[in-house]
C-alpha atoms as one frame of an Amber mdcrd trajectory, in Angstrom:
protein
  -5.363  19.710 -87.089  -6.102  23.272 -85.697  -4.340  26.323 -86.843  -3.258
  29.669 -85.096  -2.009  27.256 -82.345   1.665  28.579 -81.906   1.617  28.173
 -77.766  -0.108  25.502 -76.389   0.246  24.798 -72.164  -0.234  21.279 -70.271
  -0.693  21.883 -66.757   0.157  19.266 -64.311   0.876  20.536 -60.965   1.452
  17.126 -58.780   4.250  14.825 -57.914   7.305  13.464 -59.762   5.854  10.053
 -60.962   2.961  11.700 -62.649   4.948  14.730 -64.142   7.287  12.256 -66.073
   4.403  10.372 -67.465   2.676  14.147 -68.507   5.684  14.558 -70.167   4.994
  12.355 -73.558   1.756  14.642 -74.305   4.613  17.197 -75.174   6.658  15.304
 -77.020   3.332  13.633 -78.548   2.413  18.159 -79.485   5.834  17.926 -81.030
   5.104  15.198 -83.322   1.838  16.578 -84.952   2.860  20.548 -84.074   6.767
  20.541 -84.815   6.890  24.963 -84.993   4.174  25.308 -81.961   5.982  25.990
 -78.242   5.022  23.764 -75.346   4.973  25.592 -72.278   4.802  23.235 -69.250
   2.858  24.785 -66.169   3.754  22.858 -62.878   5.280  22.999 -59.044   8.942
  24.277 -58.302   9.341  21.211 -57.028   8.908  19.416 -60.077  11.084  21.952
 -62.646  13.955  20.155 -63.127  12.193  17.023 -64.419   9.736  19.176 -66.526
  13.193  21.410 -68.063  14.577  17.924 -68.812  12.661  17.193 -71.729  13.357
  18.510 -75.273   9.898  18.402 -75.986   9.167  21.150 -73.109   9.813  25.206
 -74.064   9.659  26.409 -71.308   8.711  25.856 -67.666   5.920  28.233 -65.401
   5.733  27.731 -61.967   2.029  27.370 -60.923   2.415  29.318 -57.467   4.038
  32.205 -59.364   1.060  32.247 -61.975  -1.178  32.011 -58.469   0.454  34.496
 -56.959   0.475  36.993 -59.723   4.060  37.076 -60.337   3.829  35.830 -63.821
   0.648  37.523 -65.553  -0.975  34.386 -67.286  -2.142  36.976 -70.177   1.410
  37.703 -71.100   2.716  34.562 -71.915   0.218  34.578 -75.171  -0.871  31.033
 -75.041  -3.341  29.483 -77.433  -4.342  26.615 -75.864  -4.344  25.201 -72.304
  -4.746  21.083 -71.404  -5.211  20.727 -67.965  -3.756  17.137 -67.536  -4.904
  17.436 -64.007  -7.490  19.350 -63.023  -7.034  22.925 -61.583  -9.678  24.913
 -60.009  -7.408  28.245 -59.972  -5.591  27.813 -62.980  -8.517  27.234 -64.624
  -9.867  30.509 -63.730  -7.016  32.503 -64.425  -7.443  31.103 -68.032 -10.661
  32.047 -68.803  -9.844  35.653 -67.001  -6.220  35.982 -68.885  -8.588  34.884
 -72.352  -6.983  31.818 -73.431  -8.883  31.021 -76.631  -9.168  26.737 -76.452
  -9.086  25.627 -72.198  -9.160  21.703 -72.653 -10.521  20.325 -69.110 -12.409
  16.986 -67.971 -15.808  17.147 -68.205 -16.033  15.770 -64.917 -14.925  18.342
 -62.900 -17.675  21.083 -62.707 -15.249  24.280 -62.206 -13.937  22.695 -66.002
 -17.604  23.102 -66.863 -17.220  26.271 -65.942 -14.017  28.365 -66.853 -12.992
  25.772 -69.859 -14.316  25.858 -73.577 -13.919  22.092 -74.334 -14.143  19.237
 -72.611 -13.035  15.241 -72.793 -15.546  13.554 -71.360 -13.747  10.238 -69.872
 -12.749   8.731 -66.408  -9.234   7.458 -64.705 -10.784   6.100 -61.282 -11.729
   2.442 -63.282  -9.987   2.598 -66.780  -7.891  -0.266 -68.044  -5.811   2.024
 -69.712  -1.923   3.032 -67.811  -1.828   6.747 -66.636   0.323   8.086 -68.948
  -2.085   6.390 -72.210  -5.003   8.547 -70.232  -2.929  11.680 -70.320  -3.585
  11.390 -74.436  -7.460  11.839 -74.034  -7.436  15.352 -73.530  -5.704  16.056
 -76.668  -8.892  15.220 -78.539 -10.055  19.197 -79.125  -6.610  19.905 -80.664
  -7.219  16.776 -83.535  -4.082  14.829 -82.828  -5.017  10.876 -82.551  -5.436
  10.320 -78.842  -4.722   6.375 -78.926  -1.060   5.980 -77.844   0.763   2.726
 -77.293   2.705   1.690 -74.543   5.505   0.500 -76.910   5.179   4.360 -78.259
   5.579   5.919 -74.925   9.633   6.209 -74.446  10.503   7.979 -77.051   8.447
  10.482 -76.081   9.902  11.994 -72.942  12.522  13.387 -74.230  14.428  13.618
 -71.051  17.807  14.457 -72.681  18.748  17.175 -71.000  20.947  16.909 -68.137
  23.111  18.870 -66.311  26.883  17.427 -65.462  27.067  15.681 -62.222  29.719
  16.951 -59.755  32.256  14.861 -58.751  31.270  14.676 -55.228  28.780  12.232
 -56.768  30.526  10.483 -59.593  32.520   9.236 -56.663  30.014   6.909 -55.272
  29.964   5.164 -58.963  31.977   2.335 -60.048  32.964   2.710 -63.575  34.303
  -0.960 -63.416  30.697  -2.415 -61.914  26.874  -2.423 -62.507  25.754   0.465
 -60.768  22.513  -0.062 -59.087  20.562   2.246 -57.359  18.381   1.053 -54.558
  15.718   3.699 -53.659  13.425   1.823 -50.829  11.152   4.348 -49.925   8.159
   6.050 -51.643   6.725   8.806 -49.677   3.600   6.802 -48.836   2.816   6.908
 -52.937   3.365   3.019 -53.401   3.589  -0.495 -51.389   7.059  -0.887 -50.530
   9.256  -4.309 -50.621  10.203  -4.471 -47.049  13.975  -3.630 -45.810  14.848
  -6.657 -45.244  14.271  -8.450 -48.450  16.304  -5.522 -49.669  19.081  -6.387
 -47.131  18.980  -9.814 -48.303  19.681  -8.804 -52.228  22.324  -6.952 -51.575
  23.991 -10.161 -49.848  23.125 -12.353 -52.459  24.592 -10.214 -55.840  27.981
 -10.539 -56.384  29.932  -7.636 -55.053  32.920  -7.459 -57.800  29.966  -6.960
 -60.287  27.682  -4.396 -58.459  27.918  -1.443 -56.716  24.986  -0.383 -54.608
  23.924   3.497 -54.122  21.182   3.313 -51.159  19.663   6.667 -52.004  16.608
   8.664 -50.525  15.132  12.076 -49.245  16.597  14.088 -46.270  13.736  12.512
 -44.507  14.369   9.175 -45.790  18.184   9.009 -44.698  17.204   7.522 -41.122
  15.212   4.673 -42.127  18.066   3.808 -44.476  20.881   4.155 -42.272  18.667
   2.422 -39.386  17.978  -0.929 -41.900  21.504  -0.730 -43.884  24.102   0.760
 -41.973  25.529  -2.505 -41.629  25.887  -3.399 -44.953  27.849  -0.132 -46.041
  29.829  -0.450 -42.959  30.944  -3.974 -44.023  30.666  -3.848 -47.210  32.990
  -1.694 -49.859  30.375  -1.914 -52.932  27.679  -0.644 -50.788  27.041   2.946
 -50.242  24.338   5.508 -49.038  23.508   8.339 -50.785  20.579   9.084 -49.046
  20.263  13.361 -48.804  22.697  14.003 -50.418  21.310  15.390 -53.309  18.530
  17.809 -55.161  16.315  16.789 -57.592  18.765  17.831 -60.492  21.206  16.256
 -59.292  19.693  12.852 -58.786  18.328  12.701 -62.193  22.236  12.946 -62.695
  23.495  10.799 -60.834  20.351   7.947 -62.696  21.773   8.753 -66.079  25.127
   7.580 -64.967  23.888   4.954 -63.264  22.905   1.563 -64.880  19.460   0.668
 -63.037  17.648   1.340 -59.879  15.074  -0.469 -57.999  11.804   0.796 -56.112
   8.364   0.503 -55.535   6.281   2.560 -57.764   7.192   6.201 -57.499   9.070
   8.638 -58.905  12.378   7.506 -58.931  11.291   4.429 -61.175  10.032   6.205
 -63.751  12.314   8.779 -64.063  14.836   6.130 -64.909  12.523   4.364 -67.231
  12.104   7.568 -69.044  16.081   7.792 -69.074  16.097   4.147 -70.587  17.655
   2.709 -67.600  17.027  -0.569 -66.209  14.312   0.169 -63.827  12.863  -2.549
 -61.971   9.523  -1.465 -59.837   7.459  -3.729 -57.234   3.292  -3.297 -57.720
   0.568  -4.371 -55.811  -2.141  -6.545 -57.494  -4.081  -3.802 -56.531  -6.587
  -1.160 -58.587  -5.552   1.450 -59.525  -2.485   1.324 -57.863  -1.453  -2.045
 -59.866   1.138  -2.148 -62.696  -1.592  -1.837 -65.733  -2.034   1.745 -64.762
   1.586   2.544 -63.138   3.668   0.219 -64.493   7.484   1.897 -65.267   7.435
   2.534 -69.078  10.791   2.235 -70.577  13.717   0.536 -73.001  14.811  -1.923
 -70.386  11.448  -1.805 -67.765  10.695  -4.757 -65.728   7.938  -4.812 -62.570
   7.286  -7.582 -60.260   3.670  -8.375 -59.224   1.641 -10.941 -57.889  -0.914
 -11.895 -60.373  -4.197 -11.821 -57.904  -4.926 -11.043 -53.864  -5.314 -13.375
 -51.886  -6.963 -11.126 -49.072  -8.879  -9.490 -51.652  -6.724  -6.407 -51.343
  -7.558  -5.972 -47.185  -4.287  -3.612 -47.267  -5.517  -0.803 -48.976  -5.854
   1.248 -45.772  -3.063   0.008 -44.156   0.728   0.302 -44.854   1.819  -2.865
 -45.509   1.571  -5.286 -48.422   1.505  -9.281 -48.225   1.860  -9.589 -52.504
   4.745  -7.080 -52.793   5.960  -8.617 -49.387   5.919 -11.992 -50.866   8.144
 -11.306 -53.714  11.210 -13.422 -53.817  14.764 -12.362 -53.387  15.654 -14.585
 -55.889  13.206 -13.723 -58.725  14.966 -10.034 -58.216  18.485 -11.280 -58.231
  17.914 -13.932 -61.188  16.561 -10.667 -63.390  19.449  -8.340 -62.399  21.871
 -11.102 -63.121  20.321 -12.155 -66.770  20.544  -7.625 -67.469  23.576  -7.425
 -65.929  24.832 -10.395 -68.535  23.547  -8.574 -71.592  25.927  -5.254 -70.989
């Protein structure tokens, strides 16, 4: 264990899915540094998930600290882990005199503007992406080896603001409510529409009510493939752009599960202990082993091998997440829905 270290900054500036799974490092900081402050250094976009946690201090915008808006010198940090790697913010480290900048050795501008390094690679590990997150905690002397089993009680995501009642309105206090997010932004194979369609028909609808929810963007597609079914149907709803990123990590923790492929939807709920139930590819490295939804009640369907020998990785499409049955999905939802 080091001493001195009173502020210590992870940086990871991506997308939701891997921001939730940075977010055990801090609660992992907590653990073996209970009096040191965690400053989280990520996008805008990304804040409310990052503000979430109770193992996160406080949150820095990356573009601001780009931009000179924030002075990187004044916030007095002691260490930096750059989760993922960060040719600018590495540079305004070294400039702004951040005594320990933990980097992958990898990544020559690391070489260059960081004073340790982990020396270790994600592209073929067996490990899951969050687990990998761990190595670069080596310099600071915490144990780096983390359990799965370990990893949701470290997000911390306990933070969360009231929903409005606009929203609580499309909940069902009397009913399972699931959340059906079918879309992914390109970040994950999708179960098609219409297996999606068929689900809905086939769970009972005095025991469910379904929120269709999605991106502005995303709102078409849904109303184009399920229009029908909330038209028809009084337990089915769309709640597709209707709200911000605050608000739909809301409206998850009043929810009781949500289904999607693997993105960030799934494992914010995960980290919220929902039920989240996620659809893989058998497919490195986008397969379950290293994205798999990491939570109390966490289930993921997945073909155990390709048959085409994964010929869709350039394409959209997937035949194994395509080929997973209605009924395996329904049967699971049924058995959690059973337990209470």
């Amino acid at each position: 264990m080091l001493t001195n270290l009173n502020r210590i900054a992870i940086s990871r500036t991506d997308n939701i899915g891997d921001v939730v799974l940075a977010l055990p490092v801090a609660g992992w900081i907590k653990k073996y540094y209970p009096n040191t402050e965690v400053i989280f250094i990520g996008r805008d976009y990304t804040r409310s998930i990052i503000e979430s946690s109770i193992f996160v201090d406080q949150f820095v915008d990356r573009i601001e600290l780009i931009k000179g808006k924030i002075n990187l010198k004044l916030l007095n940090i002691d260490a930096i882990v750059f989760i993922f790697p960060d040719k600018e913010l590495g540079f305004l480290a070294k400039k702004a005199g951040i005594p320990l900048r933990i980097g992958s050795f990898r990544k020559l501008h690391h070489l260059l503007n960081c004073t340790n390094w982990v020396n270790f690679t994600r592209r073929n590990s067996l490990l899951h992406e969050s687990q990998l997150n761990f190595k670069l905690l080596k310099p600071l002397g915490v144990p780096t080896t983390v359990t799965k089993a370990e990893i949701p009680a470290l997000y911390g995501m306990k933070k969360i603001i009231p929903l409005s009642d606009r929203l609580i309105s499309l909940l069902d206090k009397e009913k399972f409510n699931l959340i059906i997010h079918p879309k992914s932004h390109g970040h994950g194979k999708e179960w098609p529409a219409y297996k999606y369609h068929e689900l809905c028909r086939k769970l009972p609808s005095d025991k469910f009510n379904i929120i269709f929810t999605g991106t502005e963007k995303e709102k078409g597609f849904i109303e184009e493939h399920f229009n029908d079914l909330v038209q028809s149907t009084s337990n089915i709803s769309n709640g597709a752009g209707l709200m911000n990123l605050n608000e739909f990590i809301s409206f998850i923790s009043m929810a009781d599960g949500l289904l999607a492929s693997g993105t960030g939807p799934l494992h914010v709920a995960a980290a919220l202990g929902k039920l989240s139930v996620g659809f893989f590819p058998p497919m490195p490295p986008v397969y379950s082993q290293r994205w798999e939804n990491l939570g109390e009640r966490a289930f993921h369907f997945e073909k155990e091998s390709c048959p085409q020998n994964y010929s869709c990785r350039k394409i959209k499409g997937c035949e194994c997440v395509e080929s997973i049955e209605v009924g395996l999905v329904a049967e699971l939802l049924m058995r959690e829905l059973a337990k209470g």
